[in-house]
MMTF fields as JSON, N, C-alpha, C and O atoms, coordinates in Angstrom:
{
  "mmtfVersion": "1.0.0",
  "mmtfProducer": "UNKNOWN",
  "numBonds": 503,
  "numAtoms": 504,
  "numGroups": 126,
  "numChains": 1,
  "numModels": 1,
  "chainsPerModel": [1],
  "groupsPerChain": [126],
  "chainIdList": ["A"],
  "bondAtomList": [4, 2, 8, 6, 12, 10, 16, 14, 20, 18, 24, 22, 28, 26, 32, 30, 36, 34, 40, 38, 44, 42, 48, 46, 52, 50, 56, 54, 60, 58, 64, 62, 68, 66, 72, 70, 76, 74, 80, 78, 84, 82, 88, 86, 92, 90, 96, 94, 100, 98, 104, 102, 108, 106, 112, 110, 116, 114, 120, 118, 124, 122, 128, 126, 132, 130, 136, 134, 140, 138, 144, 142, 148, 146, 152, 150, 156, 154, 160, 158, 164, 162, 168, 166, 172, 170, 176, 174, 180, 178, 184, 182, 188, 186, 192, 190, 196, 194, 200, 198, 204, 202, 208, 206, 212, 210, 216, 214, 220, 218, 224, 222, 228, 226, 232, 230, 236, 234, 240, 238, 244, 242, 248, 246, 252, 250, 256, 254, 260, 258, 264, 262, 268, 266, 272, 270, 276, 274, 280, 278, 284, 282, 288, 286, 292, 290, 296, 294, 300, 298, 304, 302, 308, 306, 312, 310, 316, 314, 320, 318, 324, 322, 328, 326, 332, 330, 336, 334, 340, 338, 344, 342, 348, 346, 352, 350, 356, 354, 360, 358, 364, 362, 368, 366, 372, 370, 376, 374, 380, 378, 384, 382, 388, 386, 392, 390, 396, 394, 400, 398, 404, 402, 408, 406, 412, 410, 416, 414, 420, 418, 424, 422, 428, 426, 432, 430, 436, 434, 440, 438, 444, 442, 448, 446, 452, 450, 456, 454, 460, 458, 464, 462, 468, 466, 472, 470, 476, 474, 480, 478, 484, 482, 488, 486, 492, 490, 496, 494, 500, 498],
  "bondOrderList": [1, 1, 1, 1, 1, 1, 1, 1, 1, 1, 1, 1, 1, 1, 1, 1, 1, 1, 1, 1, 1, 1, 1, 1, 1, 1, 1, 1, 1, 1, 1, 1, 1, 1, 1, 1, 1, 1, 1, 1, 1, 1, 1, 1, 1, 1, 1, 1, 1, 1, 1, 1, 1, 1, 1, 1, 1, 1, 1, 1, 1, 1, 1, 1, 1, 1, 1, 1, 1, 1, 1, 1, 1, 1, 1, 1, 1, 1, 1, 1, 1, 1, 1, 1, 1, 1, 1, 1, 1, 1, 1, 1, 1, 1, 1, 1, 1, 1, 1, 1, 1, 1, 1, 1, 1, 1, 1, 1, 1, 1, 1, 1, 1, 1, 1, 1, 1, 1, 1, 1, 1, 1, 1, 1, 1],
  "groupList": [{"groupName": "UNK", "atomNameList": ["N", "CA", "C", "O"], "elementList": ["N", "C", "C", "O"], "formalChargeList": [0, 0, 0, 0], "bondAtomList": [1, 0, 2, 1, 3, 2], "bondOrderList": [1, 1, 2], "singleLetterCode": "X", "chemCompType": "L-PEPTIDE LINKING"}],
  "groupTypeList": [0, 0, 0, 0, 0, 0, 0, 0, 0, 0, 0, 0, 0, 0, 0, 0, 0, 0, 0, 0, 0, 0, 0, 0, 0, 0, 0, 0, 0, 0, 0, 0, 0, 0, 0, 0, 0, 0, 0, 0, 0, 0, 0, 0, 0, 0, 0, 0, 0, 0, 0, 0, 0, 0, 0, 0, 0, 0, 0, 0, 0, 0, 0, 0, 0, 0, 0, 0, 0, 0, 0, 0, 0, 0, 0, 0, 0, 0, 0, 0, 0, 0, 0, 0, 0, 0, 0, 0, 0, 0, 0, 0, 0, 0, 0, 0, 0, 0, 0, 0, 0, 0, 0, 0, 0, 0, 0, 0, 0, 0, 0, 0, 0, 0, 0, 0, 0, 0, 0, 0, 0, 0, 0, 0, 0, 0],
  "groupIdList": [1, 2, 3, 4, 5, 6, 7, 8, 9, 10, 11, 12, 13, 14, 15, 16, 17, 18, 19, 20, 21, 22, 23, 24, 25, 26, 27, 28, 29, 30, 31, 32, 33, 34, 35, 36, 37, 38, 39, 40, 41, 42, 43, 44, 45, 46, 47, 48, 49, 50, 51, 52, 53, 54, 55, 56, 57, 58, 59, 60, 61, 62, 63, 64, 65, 66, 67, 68, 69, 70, 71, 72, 73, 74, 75, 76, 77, 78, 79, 80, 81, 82, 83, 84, 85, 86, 87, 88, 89, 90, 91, 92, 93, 94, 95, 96, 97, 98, 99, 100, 101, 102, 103, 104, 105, 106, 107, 108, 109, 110, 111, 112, 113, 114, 115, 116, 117, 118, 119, 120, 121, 122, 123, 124, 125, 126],
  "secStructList": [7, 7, 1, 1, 7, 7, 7, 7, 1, 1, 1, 1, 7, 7, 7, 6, 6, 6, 6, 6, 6, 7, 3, 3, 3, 7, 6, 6, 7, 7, 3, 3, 3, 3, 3, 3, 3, 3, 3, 3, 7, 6, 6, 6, 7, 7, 3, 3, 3, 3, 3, 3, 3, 3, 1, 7, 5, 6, 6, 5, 6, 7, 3, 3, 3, 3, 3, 3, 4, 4, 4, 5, 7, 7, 7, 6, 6, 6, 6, 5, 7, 7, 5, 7, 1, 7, 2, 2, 2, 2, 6, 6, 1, 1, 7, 5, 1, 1, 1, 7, 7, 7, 7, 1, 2, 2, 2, 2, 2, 2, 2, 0, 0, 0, 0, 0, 7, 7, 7, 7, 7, 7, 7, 7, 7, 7],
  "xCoordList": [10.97, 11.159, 10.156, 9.099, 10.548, 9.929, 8.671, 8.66, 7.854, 7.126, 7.517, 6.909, 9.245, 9.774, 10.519, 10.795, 10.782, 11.18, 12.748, 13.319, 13.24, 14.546, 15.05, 14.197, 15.939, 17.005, 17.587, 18.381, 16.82, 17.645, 19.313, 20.06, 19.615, 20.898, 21.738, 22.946, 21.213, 21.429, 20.813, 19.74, 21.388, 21.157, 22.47, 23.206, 22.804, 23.799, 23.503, 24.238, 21.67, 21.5, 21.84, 21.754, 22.215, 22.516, 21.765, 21.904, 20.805, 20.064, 21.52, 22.686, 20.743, 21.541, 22.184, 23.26, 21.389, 21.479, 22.272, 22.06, 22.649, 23.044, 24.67, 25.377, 25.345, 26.385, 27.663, 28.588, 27.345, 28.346, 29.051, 30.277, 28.124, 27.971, 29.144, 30.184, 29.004, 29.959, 31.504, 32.046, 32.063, 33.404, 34.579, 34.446, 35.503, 36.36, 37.519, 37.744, 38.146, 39.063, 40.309, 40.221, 41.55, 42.934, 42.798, 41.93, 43.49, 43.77, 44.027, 43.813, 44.481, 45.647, 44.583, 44.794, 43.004, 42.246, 42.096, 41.384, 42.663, 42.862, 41.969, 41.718, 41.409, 40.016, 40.661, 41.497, 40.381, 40.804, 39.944, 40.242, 38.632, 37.771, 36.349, 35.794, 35.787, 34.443, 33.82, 34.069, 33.081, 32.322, 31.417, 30.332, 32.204, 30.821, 30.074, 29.026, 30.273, 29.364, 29.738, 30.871, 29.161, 29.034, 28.899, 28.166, 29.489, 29.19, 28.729, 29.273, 27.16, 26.242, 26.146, 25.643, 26.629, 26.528, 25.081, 24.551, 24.136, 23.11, 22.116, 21.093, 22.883, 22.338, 22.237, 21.232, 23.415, 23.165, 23.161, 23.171, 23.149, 22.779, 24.185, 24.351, 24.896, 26.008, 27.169, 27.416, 27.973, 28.792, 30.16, 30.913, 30.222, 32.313, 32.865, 33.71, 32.813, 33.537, 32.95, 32.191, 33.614, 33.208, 34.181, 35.082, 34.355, 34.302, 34.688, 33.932, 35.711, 36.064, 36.48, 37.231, 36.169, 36.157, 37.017, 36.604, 38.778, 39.479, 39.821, 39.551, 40.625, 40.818, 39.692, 38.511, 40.604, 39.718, 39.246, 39.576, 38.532, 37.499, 36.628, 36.827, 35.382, 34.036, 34.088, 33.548, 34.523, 34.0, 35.105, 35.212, 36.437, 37.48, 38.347, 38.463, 39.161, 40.446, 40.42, 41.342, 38.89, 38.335, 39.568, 40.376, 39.746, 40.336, 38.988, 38.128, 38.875, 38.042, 39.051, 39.624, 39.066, 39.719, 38.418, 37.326, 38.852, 37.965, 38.666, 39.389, 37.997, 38.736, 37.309, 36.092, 38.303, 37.283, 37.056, 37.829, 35.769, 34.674, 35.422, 36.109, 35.624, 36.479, 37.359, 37.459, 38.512, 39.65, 39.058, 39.727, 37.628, 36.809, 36.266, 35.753, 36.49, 35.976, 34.855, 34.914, 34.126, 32.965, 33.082, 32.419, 33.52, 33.35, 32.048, 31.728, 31.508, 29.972, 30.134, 29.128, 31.073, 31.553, 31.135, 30.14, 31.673, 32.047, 31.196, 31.136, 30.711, 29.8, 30.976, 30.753, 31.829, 33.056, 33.336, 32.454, 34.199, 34.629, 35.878, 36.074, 36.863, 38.307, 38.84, 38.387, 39.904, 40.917, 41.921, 42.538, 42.163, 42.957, 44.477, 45.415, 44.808, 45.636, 46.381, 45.833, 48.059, 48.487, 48.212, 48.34, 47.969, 47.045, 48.273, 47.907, 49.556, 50.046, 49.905, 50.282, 49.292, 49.195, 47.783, 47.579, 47.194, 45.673, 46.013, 45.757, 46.764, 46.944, 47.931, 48.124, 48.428, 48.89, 48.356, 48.834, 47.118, 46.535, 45.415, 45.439, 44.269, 44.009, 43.176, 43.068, 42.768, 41.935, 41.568, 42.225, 40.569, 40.479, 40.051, 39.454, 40.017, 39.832, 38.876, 38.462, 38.593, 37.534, 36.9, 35.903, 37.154, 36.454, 36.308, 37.336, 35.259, 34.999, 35.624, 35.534, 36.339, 36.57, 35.564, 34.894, 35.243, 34.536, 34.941, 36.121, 33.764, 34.066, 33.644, 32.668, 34.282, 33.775, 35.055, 35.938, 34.899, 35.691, 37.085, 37.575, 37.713, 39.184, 39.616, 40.832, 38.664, 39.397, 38.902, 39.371, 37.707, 37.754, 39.039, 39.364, 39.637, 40.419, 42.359, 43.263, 41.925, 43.018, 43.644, 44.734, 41.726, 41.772, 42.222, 43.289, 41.583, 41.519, 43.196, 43.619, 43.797, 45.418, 46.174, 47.121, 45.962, 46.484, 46.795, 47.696, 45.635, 45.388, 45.234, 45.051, 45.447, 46.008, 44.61, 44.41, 43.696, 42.209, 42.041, 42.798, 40.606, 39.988, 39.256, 38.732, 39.427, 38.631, 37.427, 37.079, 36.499, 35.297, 34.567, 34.378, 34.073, 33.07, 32.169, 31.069, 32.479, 31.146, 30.497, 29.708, 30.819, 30.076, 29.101, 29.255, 27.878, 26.918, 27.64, 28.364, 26.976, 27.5, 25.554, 24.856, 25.44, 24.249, 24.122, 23.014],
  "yCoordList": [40.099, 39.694, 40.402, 40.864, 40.458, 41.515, 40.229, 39.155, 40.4, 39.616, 38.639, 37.646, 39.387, 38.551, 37.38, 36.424, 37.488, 36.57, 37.087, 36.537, 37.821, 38.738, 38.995, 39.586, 38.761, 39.126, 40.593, 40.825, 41.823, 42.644, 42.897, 42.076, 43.712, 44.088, 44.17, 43.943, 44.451, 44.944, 43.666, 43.803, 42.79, 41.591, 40.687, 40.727, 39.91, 39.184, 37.644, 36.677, 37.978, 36.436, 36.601, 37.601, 35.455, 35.241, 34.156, 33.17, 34.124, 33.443, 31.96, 32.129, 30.784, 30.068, 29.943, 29.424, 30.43, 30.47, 32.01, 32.658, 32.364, 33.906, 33.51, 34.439, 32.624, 32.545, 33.189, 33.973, 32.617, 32.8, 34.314, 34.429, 35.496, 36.792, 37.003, 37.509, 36.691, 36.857, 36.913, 35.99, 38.285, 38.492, 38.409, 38.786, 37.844, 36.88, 38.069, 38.481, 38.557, 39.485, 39.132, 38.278, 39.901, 39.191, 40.172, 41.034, 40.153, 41.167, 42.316, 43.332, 42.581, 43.933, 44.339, 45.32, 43.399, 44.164, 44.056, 44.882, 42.887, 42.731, 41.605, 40.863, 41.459, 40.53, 39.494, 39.47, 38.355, 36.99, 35.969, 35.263, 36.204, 35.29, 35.393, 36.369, 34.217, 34.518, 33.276, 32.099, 33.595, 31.757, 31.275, 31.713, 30.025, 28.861, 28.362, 28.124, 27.854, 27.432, 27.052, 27.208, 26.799, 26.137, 24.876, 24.252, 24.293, 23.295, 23.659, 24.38, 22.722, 22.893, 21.598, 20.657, 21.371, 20.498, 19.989, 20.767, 18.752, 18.838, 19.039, 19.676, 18.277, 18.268, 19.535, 19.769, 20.532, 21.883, 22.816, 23.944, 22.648, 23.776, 24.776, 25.212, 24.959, 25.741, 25.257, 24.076, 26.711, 26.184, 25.591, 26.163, 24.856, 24.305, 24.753, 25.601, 24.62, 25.074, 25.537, 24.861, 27.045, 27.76, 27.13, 26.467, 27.053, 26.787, 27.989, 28.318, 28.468, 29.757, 29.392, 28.42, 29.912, 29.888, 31.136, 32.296, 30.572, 31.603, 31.307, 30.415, 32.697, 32.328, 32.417, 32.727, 31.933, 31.721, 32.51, 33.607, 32.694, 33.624, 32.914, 32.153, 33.221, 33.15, 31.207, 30.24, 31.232, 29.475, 28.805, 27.858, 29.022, 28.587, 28.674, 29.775, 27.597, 27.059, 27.547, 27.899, 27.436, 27.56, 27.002, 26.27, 27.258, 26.558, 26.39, 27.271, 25.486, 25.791, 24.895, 23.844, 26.093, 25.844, 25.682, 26.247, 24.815, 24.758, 24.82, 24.021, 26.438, 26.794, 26.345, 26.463, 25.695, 26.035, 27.419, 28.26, 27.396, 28.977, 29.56, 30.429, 29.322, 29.884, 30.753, 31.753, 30.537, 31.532, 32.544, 33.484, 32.574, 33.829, 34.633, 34.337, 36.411, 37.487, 38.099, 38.433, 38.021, 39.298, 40.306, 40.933, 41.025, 42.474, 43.556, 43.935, 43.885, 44.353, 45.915, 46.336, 46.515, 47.67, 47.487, 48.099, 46.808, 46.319, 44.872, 44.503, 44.254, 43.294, 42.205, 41.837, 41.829, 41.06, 39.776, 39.727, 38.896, 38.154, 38.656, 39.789, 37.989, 38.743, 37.237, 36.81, 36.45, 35.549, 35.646, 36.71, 35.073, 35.941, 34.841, 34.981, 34.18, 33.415, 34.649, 35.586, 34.088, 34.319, 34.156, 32.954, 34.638, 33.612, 32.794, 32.173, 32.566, 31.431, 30.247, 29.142, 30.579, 29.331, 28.451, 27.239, 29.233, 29.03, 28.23, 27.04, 29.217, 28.175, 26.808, 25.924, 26.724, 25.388, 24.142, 23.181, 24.815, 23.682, 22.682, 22.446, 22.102, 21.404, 21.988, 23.214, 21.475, 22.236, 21.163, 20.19, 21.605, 20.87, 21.656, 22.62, 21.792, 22.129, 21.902, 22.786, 20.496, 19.759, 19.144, 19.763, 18.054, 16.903, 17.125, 16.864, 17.558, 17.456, 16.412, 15.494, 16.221, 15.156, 14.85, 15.746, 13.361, 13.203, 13.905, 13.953, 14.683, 15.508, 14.584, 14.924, 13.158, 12.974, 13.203, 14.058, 12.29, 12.657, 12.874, 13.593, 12.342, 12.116, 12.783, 12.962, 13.639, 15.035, 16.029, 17.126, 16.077, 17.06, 17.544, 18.643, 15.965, 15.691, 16.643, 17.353, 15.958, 16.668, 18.478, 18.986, 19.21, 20.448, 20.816, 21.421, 20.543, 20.911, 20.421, 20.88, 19.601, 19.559, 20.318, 20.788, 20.731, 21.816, 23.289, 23.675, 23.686, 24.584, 24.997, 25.906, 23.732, 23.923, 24.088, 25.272, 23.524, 23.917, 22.979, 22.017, 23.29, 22.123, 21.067, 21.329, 19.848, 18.431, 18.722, 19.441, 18.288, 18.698, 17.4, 16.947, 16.74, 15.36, 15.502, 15.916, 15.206, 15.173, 13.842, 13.968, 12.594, 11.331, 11.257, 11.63, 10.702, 10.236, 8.966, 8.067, 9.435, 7.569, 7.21, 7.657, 6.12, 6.048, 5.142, 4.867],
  "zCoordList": [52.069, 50.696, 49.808, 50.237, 48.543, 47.651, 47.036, 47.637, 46.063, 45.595, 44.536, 44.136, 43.984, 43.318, 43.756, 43.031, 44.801, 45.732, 45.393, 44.451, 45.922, 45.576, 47.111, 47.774, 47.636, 48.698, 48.302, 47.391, 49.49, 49.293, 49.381, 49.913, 48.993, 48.828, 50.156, 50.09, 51.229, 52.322, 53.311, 53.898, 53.383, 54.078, 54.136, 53.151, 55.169, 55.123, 54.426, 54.226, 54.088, 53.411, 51.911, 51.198, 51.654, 49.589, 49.312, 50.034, 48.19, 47.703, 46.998, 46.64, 47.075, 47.141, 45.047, 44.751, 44.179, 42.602, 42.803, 41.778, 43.243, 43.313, 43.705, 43.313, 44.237, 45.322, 43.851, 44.065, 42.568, 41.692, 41.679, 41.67, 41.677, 42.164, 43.038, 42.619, 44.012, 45.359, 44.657, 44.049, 44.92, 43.967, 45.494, 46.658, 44.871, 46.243, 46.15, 45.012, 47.057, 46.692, 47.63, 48.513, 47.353, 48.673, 49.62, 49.489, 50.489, 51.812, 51.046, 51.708, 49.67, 49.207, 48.226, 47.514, 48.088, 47.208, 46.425, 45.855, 45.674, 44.217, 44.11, 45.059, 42.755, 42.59, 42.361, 41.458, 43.188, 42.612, 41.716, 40.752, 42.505, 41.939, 42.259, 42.764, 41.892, 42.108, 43.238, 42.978, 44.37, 44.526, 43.661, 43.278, 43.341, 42.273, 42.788, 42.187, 44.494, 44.84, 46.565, 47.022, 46.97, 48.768, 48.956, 48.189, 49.884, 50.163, 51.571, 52.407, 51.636, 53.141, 53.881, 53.267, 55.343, 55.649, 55.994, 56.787, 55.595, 55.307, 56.843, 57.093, 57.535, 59.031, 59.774, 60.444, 59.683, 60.281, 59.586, 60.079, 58.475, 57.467, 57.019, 55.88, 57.898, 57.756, 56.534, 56.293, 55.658, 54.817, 55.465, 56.253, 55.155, 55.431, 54.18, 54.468, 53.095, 52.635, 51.025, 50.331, 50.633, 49.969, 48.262, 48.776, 47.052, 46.247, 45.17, 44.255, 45.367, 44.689, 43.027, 42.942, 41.956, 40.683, 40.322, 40.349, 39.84, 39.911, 38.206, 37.402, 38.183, 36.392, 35.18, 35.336, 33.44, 32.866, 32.094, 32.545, 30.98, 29.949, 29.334, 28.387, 30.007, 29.123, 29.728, 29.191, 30.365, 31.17, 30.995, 31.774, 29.861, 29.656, 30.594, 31.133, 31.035, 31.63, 33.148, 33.884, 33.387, 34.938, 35.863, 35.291, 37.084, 37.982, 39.193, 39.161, 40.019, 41.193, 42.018, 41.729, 43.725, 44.623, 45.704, 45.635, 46.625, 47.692, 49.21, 49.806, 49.649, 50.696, 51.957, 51.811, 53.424, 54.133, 54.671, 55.129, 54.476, 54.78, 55.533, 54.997, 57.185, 58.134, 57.811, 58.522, 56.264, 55.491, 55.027, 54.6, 55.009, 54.556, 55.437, 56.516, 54.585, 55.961, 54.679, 53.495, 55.473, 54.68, 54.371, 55.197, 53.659, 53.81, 53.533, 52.407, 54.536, 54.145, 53.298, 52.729, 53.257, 52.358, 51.094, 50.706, 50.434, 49.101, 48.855, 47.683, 49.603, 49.556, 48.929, 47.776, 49.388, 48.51, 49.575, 50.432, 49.691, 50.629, 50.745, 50.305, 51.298, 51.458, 52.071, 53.133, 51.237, 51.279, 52.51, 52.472, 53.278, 54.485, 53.646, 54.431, 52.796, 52.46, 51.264, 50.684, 51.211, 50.055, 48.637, 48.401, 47.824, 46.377, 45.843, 44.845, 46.125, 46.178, 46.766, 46.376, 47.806, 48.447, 48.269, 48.194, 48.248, 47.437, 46.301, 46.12, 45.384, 43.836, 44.302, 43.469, 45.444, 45.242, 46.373, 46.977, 46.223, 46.939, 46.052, 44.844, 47.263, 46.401, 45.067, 45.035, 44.318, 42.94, 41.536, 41.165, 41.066, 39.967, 38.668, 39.146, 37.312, 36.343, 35.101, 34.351, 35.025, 34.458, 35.498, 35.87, 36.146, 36.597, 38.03, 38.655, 38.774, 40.229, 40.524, 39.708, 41.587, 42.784, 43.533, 44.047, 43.754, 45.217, 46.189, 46.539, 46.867, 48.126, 49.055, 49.724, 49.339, 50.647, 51.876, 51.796, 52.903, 53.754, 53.815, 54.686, 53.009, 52.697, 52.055, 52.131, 50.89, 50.037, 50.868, 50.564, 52.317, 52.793, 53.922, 54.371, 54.147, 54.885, 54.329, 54.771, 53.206, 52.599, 52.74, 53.003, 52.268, 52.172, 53.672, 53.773, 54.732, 55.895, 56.627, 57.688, 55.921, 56.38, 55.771, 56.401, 54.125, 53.585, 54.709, 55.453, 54.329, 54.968, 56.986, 57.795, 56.866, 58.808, 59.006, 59.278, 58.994, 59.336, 60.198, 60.331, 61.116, 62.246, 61.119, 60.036, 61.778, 60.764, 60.835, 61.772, 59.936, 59.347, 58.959, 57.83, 60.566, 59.533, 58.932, 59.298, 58.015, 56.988, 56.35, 55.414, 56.844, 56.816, 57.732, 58.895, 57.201, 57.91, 58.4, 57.97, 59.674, 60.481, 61.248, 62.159, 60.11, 60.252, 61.679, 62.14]
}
């Protein structure tokens, strides 16, 4: 790390205020979106699911979709992610526009049946 406390360019780590950066693209290349943000599961640290910010001008008529991470490929070329989904099918899943949803278990439950994904507990069972 530099003295600014800066993540080089050339690292697979992303500073966690930086994630917005990350430009989301389809299999065919075309820019879809951007990530707004991650969700980290707190116990192992790892993302489930990434938070893509599609659409919109200048903060207006945002959409945010929440894919689990797994639908995402890195591409270290282009420093981009890459959607392995149709962007139809993406847009008709789950999503919100103004008002976050509770992300607890039951809207993660949701995303992860959408999308044919493995279940993802994310309740503490104290």
């Amino acid at each position: 790390m530099s003295n600014s406390g800066t993540i080089p360019n050339k690292t697979l780590l992303i500073a966690a205020n930086k994630v917005d950066e990350m430009v989301v693209r389809s299999r065919d290349g075309d820019k879809m979106g951007h990530v707004h943000t991650y969700m980290v599961n707190k116990r192992t640290g790892s993302v489930t699911h990434a938070i893509l910010s599609l659409g919109g001008f200048l903060g207006i008529n945002k959409s945010y979709y929440p894919l689990p991470f797994e639908l995402l490929s890195y591409q270290p070329v282009d420093d981009v992610y890459v959607v392995t989904l149709d962007r139809r099918i993406l847009e008709g899943g789950p999503s919100w526009s103004n008002n976050a949803p509770d992300f607890d278990q039951a809207y993660a439950d949701r995303v992860s049946k959408y999308y044919e994904t493995r279940h993802e507990a994310i309740e503490l069972n104290d």
